[in-house]
Amino acid sequence: MALQQPSELEMQILSVLWESGPLTVREVLAHMPDRKKRAYTTILSVLQVMEKKGYVVHTINGKTHVFRAKVRKHKVLGSFVSKLVNNFFGGSRTAAFQMLLNKNVSKDELRQIKALIAQVEQDIHTGEE
């Protein structure tokens, strides 16, 4: 059965867990990327719902619950990006890419993008798509 798309808050929590590995509720709260003030119980409740949905699992360390992502980043983000490209850019990866490049791209980011493109070109050339 396919997972439903996580909510914005669930995506933020998943990104924290993917980046930092297993964390307590307090640690997740401290690492939230949007820096909004939220109660501990809010994050705990969302994590409990996410566990029921199959996004995260927890272990118990003493009295502390430690959560980790159960779903892979590539699977969730791949589906999300595909829907985004289809729904907002008519399926055009080029149009989506142009939108990303229209935002303030640093020289370092541009260098990294060029390296990624070169790697994709190499993979296509060697048949490793």
Coordinates of C-alpha atoms in Angstrom, one line a residue:
M1 CA 0.0 0.0 0.0
A2 CA 1.3 3.4 -1.0
L3 CA 1.9 6.0 1.7
Q4 CA -0.1 9.2 1.5
Q5 CA 1.9 12.4 1.1
P6 CA 3.1 13.7 4.4
S7 CA 1.8 17.1 5.6
E8 CA 4.1 20.1 5.6
L9 CA 4.8 19.7 9.4
E10 CA 5.4 15.9 8.9
M11 CA 7.8 16.7 6.0
Q12 CA 9.7 19.1 8.3
I13 CA 9.9 16.4 11.0
L14 CA 11.0 13.8 8.5
S15 CA 13.7 16.2 7.1
V16 CA 15.1 16.6 10.7
L17 CA 15.2 12.9 11.2
W18 CA 16.8 12.2 7.8
E19 CA 19.4 14.8 8.5
S20 CA 20.2 14.1 12.1
G21 CA 19.2 10.5 12.6
P22 CA 17.3 9.1 15.6
L23 CA 16.2 11.9 18.0
T24 CA 14.0 12.5 21.0
V25 CA 10.9 14.7 20.8
R26 CA 12.9 17.6 22.4
E27 CA 15.7 17.2 19.9
V28 CA 13.3 17.2 17.0
L29 CA 11.6 20.3 18.3
A30 CA 15.0 22.1 18.6
H31 CA 15.9 21.3 15.0
M32 CA 12.7 22.3 13.3
P33 CA 13.8 24.2 10.1
D34 CA 11.0 26.8 10.2
R35 CA 11.9 27.8 13.8
K36 CA 8.2 28.4 14.7
K37 CA 7.4 28.2 18.4
R38 CA 5.7 24.9 19.1
A39 CA 4.8 23.0 22.2
Y40 CA 6.6 19.7 23.0
T41 CA 3.2 18.0 23.1
T42 CA 2.5 19.2 19.5
I43 CA 5.6 17.5 18.1
L44 CA 4.9 14.4 20.3
S45 CA 1.4 14.2 18.9
V46 CA 2.5 14.6 15.3
L47 CA 5.2 12.0 15.8
Q48 CA 2.6 9.6 17.2
V49 CA 0.3 10.1 14.3
M50 CA 3.3 9.7 11.9
E51 CA 4.1 6.4 13.6
K52 CA 0.6 5.2 13.0
K53 CA 0.9 6.2 9.3
G54 CA 4.2 4.3 9.0
Y55 CA 6.5 7.3 8.6
V56 CA 8.5 6.9 11.8
V57 CA 9.2 4.3 14.5
H58 CA 10.5 4.7 18.0
T59 CA 12.5 2.9 20.6
I60 CA 12.5 3.5 24.3
N61 CA 15.7 4.6 26.1
G62 CA 14.9 4.6 29.8
K63 CA 11.8 6.8 29.9
T64 CA 12.6 8.7 26.6
H65 CA 11.2 7.9 23.2
V66 CA 13.7 8.1 20.4
F67 CA 12.2 8.4 16.9
R68 CA 13.7 7.6 13.6
A69 CA 12.4 7.8 10.0
K70 CA 11.0 4.6 8.8
V71 CA 10.5 5.8 5.2
R72 CA 13.4 6.6 2.9
K73 CA 14.0 10.2 1.9
H74 CA 14.3 9.2 -1.8
K75 CA 10.9 7.5 -1.8
V76 CA 9.0 10.3 -0.1
L77 CA 10.7 13.2 -1.9
G78 CA 10.7 11.5 -5.3
S79 CA 6.9 11.1 -5.1
F80 CA 6.5 14.7 -3.8
V81 CA 8.7 16.2 -6.5
S82 CA 7.1 14.2 -9.3
K83 CA 3.6 15.5 -8.2
L84 CA 5.0 19.0 -7.9
V85 CA 6.4 18.9 -11.4
N86 CA 3.3 17.4 -12.9
N87 CA 0.8 19.7 -11.1
F88 CA 2.6 23.0 -11.4
F89 CA 4.9 22.7 -14.4
G90 CA 2.9 20.5 -16.7
G91 CA 5.4 17.6 -16.3
S92 CA 8.3 19.8 -17.5
R93 CA 11.4 19.2 -15.5
T94 CA 13.0 22.0 -17.4
A95 CA 10.4 24.5 -16.3
A96 CA 10.7 23.4 -12.7
F97 CA 14.5 23.7 -12.9
Q98 CA 14.3 27.2 -14.4
M99 CA 12.1 28.2 -11.5
L100 CA 14.7 27.0 -9.0
L101 CA 17.5 28.8 -10.9
N102 CA 15.6 32.0 -10.9
K103 CA 16.0 32.3 -7.2
N104 CA 19.3 33.6 -5.8
V105 CA 21.7 30.8 -6.7
S106 CA 25.2 31.2 -5.2
K107 CA 28.3 30.4 -7.2
D108 CA 28.9 27.4 -5.0
E109 CA 25.4 26.1 -5.6
L110 CA 25.8 26.6 -9.4
R111 CA 29.1 24.7 -9.3
Q112 CA 27.4 21.8 -7.5
I113 CA 24.5 21.9 -10.0
K114 CA 26.9 21.7 -12.9
A115 CA 28.7 18.8 -11.2
L116 CA 25.3 17.0 -10.8
I117 CA 24.4 17.6 -14.5
A118 CA 27.9 16.3 -15.5
Q119 CA 27.3 13.1 -13.4
V120 CA 23.9 12.6 -15.0
E121 CA 25.3 13.0 -18.4
Q122 CA 28.1 10.5 -17.6
D123 CA 25.6 8.0 -16.2
I124 CA 23.4 8.3 -19.4
H125 CA 26.5 7.9 -21.6
T126 CA 27.6 4.8 -19.7
G127 CA 24.1 3.4 -19.6
E128 CA 23.7 3.6 -15.8
E129 CA 20.4 5.6 -15.8

